[in-house]
Short mmCIF file of C-alpha atoms in Angstrom, two decimals:
data_model
loop_
_atom_site.label_atom_id
_atom_site.label_comp_id
_atom_site.label_asym_id
_atom_site.label_seq_id
_atom_site.Cartn_x
_atom_site.Cartn_y
_atom_site.Cartn_z
CA MET U 541 -15.72 -27.25 -18.87
CA TRP U 542 -13.71 -29.32 -21.39
CA VAL U 543 -10.75 -27.04 -22.42
CA GLY U 544 -8.79 -29.32 -24.62
CA THR U 545 -7.08 -33.04 -25.22
CA TYR U 546 -4.30 -34.02 -26.63
CA GLN U 547 -4.36 -38.21 -27.68
CA ALA U 548 -1.31 -40.39 -28.23
CA ALA U 549 -1.11 -43.03 -30.80
CA ARG U 550 -0.61 -46.43 -29.13
CA ASP U 551 0.84 -49.91 -29.93
CA SER U 552 -3.13 -51.30 -30.68
CA SER U 553 -1.84 -55.04 -29.18
CA SER U 554 -0.78 -53.05 -25.90
CA SER U 555 -3.86 -52.55 -22.75
CA VAL U 556 -4.49 -49.20 -22.51
CA PRO U 557 -0.82 -47.43 -20.94
CA LEU U 558 -0.68 -45.82 -17.22
CA ALA U 559 0.28 -42.21 -18.55
CA HIS U 560 1.95 -39.46 -15.82
CA VAL U 561 2.54 -35.68 -16.39
CA THR U 562 4.12 -33.14 -14.98
CA VAL U 563 3.28 -30.11 -15.84
CA VAL U 564 6.77 -26.97 -15.64
CA GLY U 565 5.63 -23.77 -17.05
CA THR U 566 3.58 -23.59 -19.90
CA THR U 567 5.00 -27.08 -21.47
CA ALA U 568 4.02 -30.84 -19.66
CA TYR U 569 6.33 -34.15 -19.78
CA VAL U 570 3.64 -36.97 -20.26
CA THR U 571 5.43 -40.44 -19.02
CA ILE U 572 4.44 -44.07 -20.62
CA ASN U 573 4.43 -46.73 -18.24
CA VAL U 574 3.92 -49.47 -21.05
CA PHE U 575 7.84 -48.41 -22.61
CA ALA U 576 10.24 -45.76 -21.82
CA TRP U 577 8.07 -43.19 -23.88
CA LEU U 578 8.32 -39.46 -23.31
CA ASP U 579 5.98 -36.93 -24.54
CA ILE U 580 6.82 -33.03 -24.56
CA ILE U 581 3.67 -31.35 -25.12
CA ASP U 582 2.95 -27.63 -25.55
CA ILE U 583 -0.09 -26.44 -23.41
CA ARG U 584 0.13 -22.40 -23.94
CA ASP U 585 -2.86 -22.86 -25.50
CA PRO U 586 -5.27 -25.13 -22.92
CA THR U 587 -8.34 -25.73 -26.33
CA GLN U 588 -4.88 -27.00 -28.53
CA PRO U 589 -2.27 -29.26 -26.45
CA THR U 590 0.13 -29.36 -29.43
CA LEU U 591 3.27 -32.24 -29.45
CA ILE U 592 6.96 -30.12 -29.57
CA GLY U 593 8.75 -34.15 -28.67
CA ARG U 594 9.11 -36.70 -27.73
CA TYR U 595 11.81 -39.85 -26.62
CA ILE U 596 11.06 -43.94 -26.54
CA ASP U 597 13.65 -45.70 -25.28
CA GLU U 598 14.20 -49.57 -25.50
CA PRO U 599 11.54 -51.15 -25.38
CA GLU U 600 11.77 -53.42 -22.50
CA ALA U 601 12.21 -50.42 -20.02
CA SER U 602 9.39 -48.61 -18.06
CA PHE U 603 8.91 -45.39 -17.93
CA GLY U 604 7.07 -44.38 -14.64
CA SER U 605 7.09 -41.26 -12.28
CA VAL U 606 8.61 -38.45 -13.44
CA ALA U 607 10.19 -35.10 -12.10
CA VAL U 608 11.45 -32.12 -13.86
CA GLN U 609 14.17 -29.35 -12.92
CA ASN U 610 16.33 -27.42 -14.18
CA ASP U 611 14.77 -28.43 -17.67
CA LEU U 612 16.76 -32.29 -16.93
CA LEU U 613 13.65 -34.14 -16.53
CA TYR U 614 14.72 -37.40 -14.19
CA ALA U 615 12.06 -40.65 -14.56
CA SER U 616 11.90 -43.72 -12.37
CA ILE U 617 12.67 -47.00 -14.94
CA THR U 618 10.30 -50.63 -13.35
CA GLY U 619 13.20 -52.75 -12.91
CA ASN U 620 16.31 -50.60 -12.96
CA GLY U 621 16.61 -46.75 -11.35
CA PHE U 622 15.81 -44.20 -12.89
CA GLN U 623 16.58 -42.28 -16.58
CA ILE U 624 18.41 -37.82 -16.67
CA ILE U 625 16.47 -36.53 -19.88
CA ASP U 626 18.05 -33.12 -21.19
CA VAL U 627 14.67 -31.49 -22.62
CA SER U 628 16.20 -27.96 -22.34
CA THR U 629 15.48 -28.85 -26.28
CA PRO U 630 11.71 -30.17 -26.74
CA SER U 631 11.90 -31.12 -30.31
CA ALA U 632 15.15 -32.95 -29.24
CA PRO U 633 15.05 -35.15 -25.78
CA THR U 634 18.20 -36.49 -25.15
CA LEU U 635 19.59 -38.74 -22.95
CA LEU U 636 22.27 -37.50 -20.99
CA GLY U 637 23.06 -40.18 -17.76
CA SER U 638 21.65 -42.84 -15.93
CA TYR U 639 21.40 -44.38 -12.89
CA GLY U 640 20.42 -48.85 -12.33
CA GLY U 641 20.28 -51.52 -9.55
CA ARG U 642 17.42 -50.61 -7.60
CA ASP U 643 12.95 -51.11 -9.07
CA GLY U 644 12.51 -47.92 -9.83
CA VAL U 645 8.83 -47.07 -8.08
CA ASP U 646 8.95 -43.26 -7.76
CA LEU U 647 11.38 -40.67 -7.45
CA ALA U 648 11.76 -36.86 -6.29
CA VAL U 649 14.52 -34.49 -7.04
CA GLN U 650 15.89 -31.99 -4.44
CA GLY U 651 19.01 -29.92 -5.63
CA ASP U 652 22.05 -32.39 -6.94
CA ILE U 653 20.03 -35.25 -5.21
CA VAL U 654 17.47 -37.89 -6.08
CA TYR U 655 15.36 -39.10 -3.87
CA LEU U 656 15.13 -42.64 -5.30
CA GLY U 657 12.25 -45.11 -4.17
CA SER U 658 11.84 -48.80 -4.87
CA VAL U 659 9.60 -51.31 -3.71
CA THR U 660 11.15 -55.44 -4.96
CA ARG U 661 9.59 -59.05 -4.52
CA THR U 662 11.34 -61.48 -2.52
CA PRO U 663 10.77 -65.17 -2.60
CA ILE U 664 9.52 -64.08 1.40
CA GLY U 665 8.24 -61.42 0.89
CA VAL U 666 8.16 -57.55 0.26
CA GLU U 667 11.31 -55.49 0.36
CA GLY U 668 11.40 -52.00 -0.33
CA ALA U 669 14.29 -48.77 -0.25
CA VAL U 670 14.87 -45.27 -0.39
CA SER U 671 18.27 -44.05 -2.85
CA LEU U 672 20.17 -41.05 -2.38
CA VAL U 673 21.88 -40.51 -5.75
CA ASP U 674 24.58 -37.39 -6.06
CA VAL U 675 23.80 -36.11 -9.85
CA GLN U 676 25.57 -33.34 -9.94
CA ASP U 677 27.56 -34.86 -12.86
CA SER U 678 24.36 -35.32 -14.83
CA THR U 679 26.29 -38.06 -16.99
CA GLN U 680 27.20 -40.12 -14.14
CA PRO U 681 24.75 -40.31 -11.19
CA THR U 682 26.75 -41.85 -7.86
CA PHE U 683 25.04 -44.01 -5.04
CA LEU U 684 24.88 -42.00 -1.90
CA SER U 685 23.45 -44.37 0.72
CA ASN U 686 20.12 -46.51 1.63
CA ALA U 687 17.81 -46.20 4.29
CA ASN U 688 16.24 -49.34 3.78
CA VAL U 689 11.97 -49.06 3.73
CA ILE U 690 9.31 -49.66 1.00
CA ALA U 691 9.90 -46.92 -0.51
CA ALA U 692 6.27 -46.91 -3.53
CA ARG U 693 5.58 -43.14 -3.04
CA ILE U 694 7.84 -41.19 -1.90
CA LYS U 695 7.60 -36.52 -1.61
CA VAL U 696 11.53 -34.74 -0.32
CA GLN U 697 10.47 -31.22 2.01
CA ASN U 698 12.99 -29.61 3.53
CA GLY U 699 15.38 -32.22 4.80
CA PHE U 700 12.74 -35.14 5.25
CA ALA U 701 11.28 -37.42 3.08
CA TYR U 702 8.08 -38.99 3.20
CA VAL U 703 7.83 -42.83 2.27
CA ALA U 704 4.51 -44.50 1.35
CA PRO U 705 4.67 -48.55 1.34
CA GLY U 706 2.05 -47.84 -1.33
CA GLN U 707 -0.39 -50.20 -2.52
CA VAL U 708 1.75 -53.27 -3.46
CA GLY U 709 3.45 -52.78 0.61
CA GLN U 710 -0.36 -52.97 1.56
CA GLY U 711 0.36 -55.01 5.93
CA ARG U 712 3.59 -53.88 5.45
CA SER U 713 4.56 -50.44 7.29
CA GLY U 714 2.92 -47.18 7.66
CA MET U 715 4.08 -44.08 6.13
CA THR U 716 7.66 -43.76 7.28
CA ILE U 717 9.51 -39.90 7.29
CA VAL U 718 13.74 -40.02 7.00
CA ASN U 719 15.39 -37.83 8.28
CA VAL U 720 18.42 -36.98 4.91
CA GLN U 721 19.52 -34.19 5.97
CA ASP U 722 22.41 -36.07 5.60
CA PRO U 723 21.92 -37.72 2.48
CA THR U 724 25.03 -40.45 3.54
CA ASN U 725 23.23 -41.16 6.41
CA PRO U 726 19.57 -41.45 6.01
CA THR U 727 17.75 -41.86 8.29
CA PRO U 728 14.69 -43.16 9.44
CA ILE U 729 12.72 -41.49 12.42
CA ILE U 730 8.93 -41.01 12.72
CA SER U 731 6.63 -44.04 11.77
CA TYR U 732 2.88 -43.98 11.56
CA GLU U 733 1.07 -48.16 11.98
CA GLN U 734 -1.64 -47.20 8.58
CA ASP U 735 -1.20 -48.46 5.70
CA VAL U 736 -0.85 -45.62 3.08
CA LEU U 737 -1.02 -45.31 -0.41
CA ALA U 738 -0.54 -41.71 -1.55
CA ILE U 739 1.77 -39.33 0.18
CA PHE U 740 1.20 -35.39 0.27
CA PRO U 741 3.06 -33.27 3.06
CA VAL U 742 2.89 -29.51 2.93
CA ASN U 743 4.90 -27.92 5.74
CA ASP U 744 4.46 -29.38 8.81
CA LEU U 745 0.68 -31.49 7.52
CA VAL U 746 1.23 -34.35 5.78
CA TYR U 747 -2.28 -36.15 3.61
CA PHE U 748 -2.05 -39.48 3.04
CA THR U 749 -4.93 -42.23 1.82
CA SER U 750 -5.26 -45.96 3.03
CA GLY U 751 -7.68 -48.48 1.96
CA THR U 752 -8.81 -50.56 -1.29
CA PRO U 753 -11.10 -50.33 -3.51
CA LEU U 754 -13.58 -53.18 -1.33
CA SER U 755 -13.45 -50.88 1.29
CA GLY U 756 -13.01 -47.61 0.19
CA TYR U 757 -10.43 -45.08 0.33
CA THR U 758 -10.22 -42.66 2.97
CA LEU U 759 -7.71 -38.69 3.22
CA HIS U 760 -6.09 -38.48 6.53
CA VAL U 761 -4.17 -35.62 7.50
CA VAL U 762 -1.91 -35.55 9.82
CA ARG U 763 0.42 -32.90 11.89
CA VAL U 764 4.15 -33.31 11.79
CA GLN U 765 5.85 -32.08 14.96
CA GLY U 766 9.61 -32.10 16.81
CA LEU U 767 11.40 -32.70 13.78
CA PRO U 768 15.14 -31.62 13.84
CA ASP U 769 16.18 -28.31 12.42
CA PRO U 770 18.79 -28.46 9.38
CA PRO U 771 22.20 -28.68 10.23
CA ALA U 772 23.02 -24.33 9.31
CA ASP U 773 25.99 -22.88 7.19
CA PRO U 774 28.68 -21.11 8.74
CA PRO U 775 27.50 -17.74 8.97
CA SER U 776 29.42 -15.04 7.09
CA PRO U 777 31.73 -11.77 7.30
CA THR U 778 28.29 -10.12 7.02
CA ALA U 779 26.16 -11.66 9.15
CA ARG U 780 24.67 -10.57 12.85
CA CYS U 781 23.94 -13.58 15.31
CA PHE U 782 22.29 -14.28 18.05
CA ASP U 783 23.51 -16.05 21.66
CA GLU U 784 19.91 -15.35 22.35
CA THR U 785 19.10 -18.63 20.04
CA GLY U 786 21.83 -19.56 18.24
CA PHE U 787 20.61 -17.93 15.06
CA CYS U 788 22.03 -15.45 12.28
CA ILE U 789 20.26 -13.22 10.24
CA ASP U 790 22.13 -11.61 6.99
CA GLY U 791 21.43 -10.17 3.59
CA ARG U 792 18.18 -8.98 2.46
CA ILE U 793 16.52 -10.42 5.53
CA ARG U 794 18.83 -8.90 8.04
CA ASP U 795 18.45 -5.60 5.86
CA TYR U 796 14.34 -5.40 7.26
CA TRP U 797 14.63 -6.78 9.76
CA GLU U 798 16.79 -3.36 11.14
CA GLN U 799 14.83 -0.96 8.87
CA ASN U 800 11.29 -1.99 10.27
CA GLY U 801 10.94 -2.59 13.11
CA GLY U 802 13.39 -4.62 14.41
CA LEU U 803 13.75 -7.20 17.72
CA PRO U 804 9.87 -5.21 19.24
CA VAL U 805 7.88 -5.98 15.99
CA PHE U 806 9.82 -9.30 14.31
CA GLY U 807 11.70 -11.23 18.20
CA PHE U 808 14.78 -13.52 17.35
CA PRO U 809 15.34 -15.51 14.62
CA ILE U 810 14.58 -18.96 15.79
CA SER U 811 15.68 -20.83 12.77
CA ALA U 812 18.46 -20.82 9.56
CA GLN U 813 17.50 -19.04 6.41
CA ARG U 814 17.00 -21.95 4.80
CA THR U 815 13.96 -23.22 1.93
CA PHE U 816 10.70 -23.78 3.32
CA THR U 817 7.85 -25.38 1.74
CA ILE U 818 4.85 -22.55 2.24
CA GLU U 819 1.69 -23.17 0.51
CA GLY U 820 2.66 -25.63 -1.87
CA GLN U 821 6.28 -23.56 -2.82
CA PRO U 822 9.59 -23.72 -2.35
CA ILE U 823 10.42 -20.53 -0.41
CA GLU U 824 13.79 -18.43 0.88
CA ALA U 825 12.84 -17.88 4.00
CA GLN U 826 13.17 -17.30 8.14
CA TRP U 827 11.58 -17.84 11.22
CA PHE U 828 11.38 -15.24 14.23
CA GLU U 829 8.85 -15.56 17.04
CA ARG U 830 6.77 -13.10 15.77
CA ASN U 831 6.49 -14.10 12.30
CA ARG U 832 7.87 -14.88 9.33
CA LEU U 833 10.38 -13.69 6.64
CA GLU U 834 9.46 -14.32 3.19
CA LEU U 835 12.48 -13.76 0.04
CA HIS U 836 10.89 -13.16 -3.14
CA PRO U 837 13.50 -12.28 -5.81
CA GLU U 838 10.75 -12.23 -8.37
CA ASN U 839 9.89 -9.02 -6.77
CA ALA U 840 11.78 -5.09 -6.88
CA PRO U 841 12.23 -3.66 -3.46
CA PRO U 842 10.82 -3.73 -0.94
CA TYR U 843 8.69 -6.14 -1.15
CA ASP U 844 11.63 -8.75 -2.27
CA VAL U 845 10.34 -8.98 1.45
CA LEU U 846 7.25 -9.66 2.77
CA LEU U 847 5.79 -10.84 5.72
CA GLY U 848 3.96 -14.22 6.73
CA ARG U 849 0.03 -14.31 8.11
CA LEU U 850 0.60 -15.64 10.23
CA GLY U 851 -2.56 -13.95 11.97
CA VAL U 852 -4.32 -15.51 9.86
CA ASP U 853 -3.00 -18.67 10.35
CA VAL U 854 -2.31 -19.27 13.86
CA LEU U 855 -6.14 -18.75 14.22
CA GLU U 856 -6.55 -21.48 11.42
CA GLN U 857 -4.62 -23.85 13.14
CA GLN U 858 -6.77 -23.53 16.21
CA GLY U 859 -9.59 -23.95 14.16
CA ARG U 860 -11.27 -20.15 14.48
CA ALA U 861 -12.19 -18.36 11.38
CA TRP U 862 -11.42 -14.76 11.96
CA GLN U 863 -14.70 -14.32 9.69
CA THR U 864 -17.10 -15.34 12.69
CA PHE U 865 -15.27 -12.78 15.02
CA PRO U 866 -17.56 -9.90 16.52
CA ARG U 867 -17.94 -6.61 13.98
CA ASP U 868 -18.42 -3.31 14.28
CA GLU U 869 -21.10 -1.01 11.80
CA ALA U 870 -19.33 1.91 12.39
CA ALA U 871 -16.53 4.19 13.47
CA GLN U 872 -16.44 4.21 17.43
CA PRO U 873 -15.09 8.25 18.67
CA GLY U 874 -11.45 8.10 19.13
CA CYS U 875 -11.36 4.84 17.10
CA ARG U 876 -10.07 3.70 13.40
CA TYR U 877 -12.45 2.29 11.10
CA PHE U 878 -11.38 -0.44 9.00
CA ALA U 879 -14.45 -1.03 6.52
CA GLU U 880 -13.14 -4.01 4.99
CA THR U 881 -12.55 -6.04 7.54
CA GLN U 882 -15.40 -3.98 9.54
CA GLN U 883 -13.19 -3.76 12.48
CA ASN U 884 -12.32 -0.60 15.06
CA VAL U 885 -8.61 -0.25 16.11
CA CYS U 886 -8.26 2.53 19.34
CA GLY U 887 -6.65 3.26 22.36
CA ASP U 888 -2.82 1.95 23.06
CA ILE U 889 -3.05 -0.49 19.93
CA LEU U 890 -4.37 1.65 17.94
CA THR U 891 -0.79 3.97 19.40
CA ALA U 892 1.03 0.75 19.08
CA TRP U 893 0.41 0.28 15.31
CA SER U 894 0.35 3.24 13.74
CA ALA U 895 4.01 3.62 15.14
CA ASN U 896 5.43 0.88 13.41
CA GLY U 897 5.76 0.55 9.28
CA LEU U 898 7.53 -1.03 6.29
CA GLU U 899 9.49 1.59 5.64
CA LEU U 900 8.34 2.36 1.61
CA GLY U 901 9.99 5.92 2.12
CA ASP U 902 6.72 8.06 3.56
CA PRO U 903 7.34 10.86 5.69
CA GLY U 904 7.34 9.54 9.10
CA ILE U 905 5.28 6.56 9.32
CA SER U 906 2.43 6.49 7.22
CA GLU U 907 -0.66 4.17 7.48
CA ARG U 908 -0.20 2.29 4.25
CA GLU U 909 3.32 1.49 5.87
CA SER U 910 1.85 0.26 9.22
CA LEU U 911 -0.67 -2.07 6.85
CA ALA U 912 2.02 -2.93 5.01
CA LEU U 913 3.72 -4.66 8.02
CA PHE U 914 0.47 -5.76 9.95
CA GLY U 915 -2.01 -6.10 7.87
CA LEU U 916 -5.64 -5.50 8.37
CA PRO U 917 -7.26 -5.52 11.87
CA ILE U 918 -9.20 -9.03 11.82
CA SER U 919 -10.72 -9.61 15.44
CA PRO U 920 -11.82 -6.40 18.48
CA LEU U 921 -10.55 -6.46 20.65
CA GLN U 922 -10.98 -9.23 22.95
CA GLU U 923 -10.22 -11.41 25.97
CA GLU U 924 -8.14 -14.94 24.94
CA ASP U 925 -5.75 -16.92 27.73
CA ILE U 926 -1.71 -17.40 26.71
CA GLU U 927 0.04 -18.97 28.73
CA GLY U 928 -1.86 -19.63 30.81
CA GLN U 929 -2.29 -15.71 31.40
CA THR U 930 -5.52 -13.53 30.27
CA TYR U 931 -5.15 -10.77 27.91
CA GLN U 932 -7.04 -8.66 25.79
CA VAL U 933 -5.31 -8.79 22.55
CA GLN U 934 -6.32 -8.31 19.25
CA TRP U 935 -5.89 -10.19 16.10
CA PHE U 936 -3.83 -8.54 12.47
CA GLU U 937 -3.45 -10.20 9.98
CA ARG U 938 0.02 -10.50 10.94
CA ALA U 939 -0.13 -10.15 14.27
CA ARG U 940 -1.94 -10.22 17.03
CA PHE U 941 -0.92 -7.10 19.82
CA GLU U 942 -1.69 -7.93 22.76
CA LEU U 943 -2.09 -5.73 26.90
CA HIS U 944 0.35 -6.22 29.41
CA PRO U 945 -0.44 -2.87 31.57
CA GLU U 946 1.40 -4.20 33.70
CA ASN U 947 4.18 -2.68 32.10
CA ALA U 948 5.88 0.99 31.48
CA LEU U 949 4.86 2.53 28.14
CA PRO U 950 6.20 1.54 25.21
CA PHE U 951 5.98 -2.02 26.12
CA ASN U 952 2.44 -1.69 27.91
CA VAL U 953 1.42 -2.91 24.17
CA LEU U 954 3.69 -5.91 23.32
CA LEU U 955 3.73 -8.41 19.78
CA GLY U 956 2.12 -12.19 20.67
CA LEU U 957 4.74 -14.16 18.87
CA LEU U 958 2.97 -15.93 16.52
CA GLY U 959 6.09 -17.26 14.65
CA ARG U 960 7.07 -19.71 17.81
CA GLU U 961 3.18 -20.58 17.69
CA ALA U 962 3.43 -20.80 14.34
CA ARG U 963 6.35 -23.00 12.70
CA PRO U 964 5.93 -26.06 11.63
#
């Protein structure tokens, strides 16, 4: 259903311009690639988008892609790098600084670094680069380094730049992943020969398109594995470190880990605490052997730390839909029946499930605390092969309970290492 429209005026002598749009909150930022033209549009009422600010630079310039971070807008300029525009006052956008010297085709911003993708046509072909530029001082962007890859399209996630040659680079190269953890030494580490037009990474999956107007276009999905972790910051004096994996826990994540089950429930940390892209959003998180702890400071404690739904995630990675598992119509004797998913939880698994829970202040360990920690059951008790051994297991939204009769109580029920299985 069509909701609303904003029509920008244009010079009748020019062709129809191509616009790029970025939305932050209730504001849309639209640039036009025929001119260095920026419109700032209020979209709080989607039926009536309203122009609230405009910035126009010299007519020889031409804006390309845009990114907005902390009230600063970064716009690539065809033929000449990028500009930084202060949009904190939408009615009066103001140029703060610019960076030249490269043909700015696309860009991405993370922290104090702009990743500028460029393509240059030469008498013998097409060249390109990813330029890393320090923008800590917005008035004086400072060049840091280059990686020599054709970069008509660029996305940055978790210390890696995902670069595509786009239409102009077809036949020159495929997708390249560049390690940008050291901004002074960006290093291409993985390449794919398939021509790539557009690209979008989500955790360990990369979605990209290839093709031509005549042959049609194809959407590809690639799972990227084996990327190195970013170097961890030195541990603080309050950190608790584990020689077994070489990682530390601190702050709210340490509190949560220690208060809600510790090693048996979560396992050892297997990553540093850092920003991960989770469901398309940058979230501060840390991976553990059995789960992922996410920081959500917008929530009041104890919900400022949330668990990943790794039971669901791992099944999805395996191509298994939990909704297709057998279900029970009613409760079985001695079991707890969950009508929400039509599953029974019985015996030793019910005992283990009930013995642990998220600390919500209830007397003892309540059912709602166990639900908050592990989630609902999403499978019946069933046999599965895990690392070459056959076990009886039951899947929950956030865990996999495994029966190990060879172990003495209480270790006859263990939680699966879903963090190791799910982590990109």
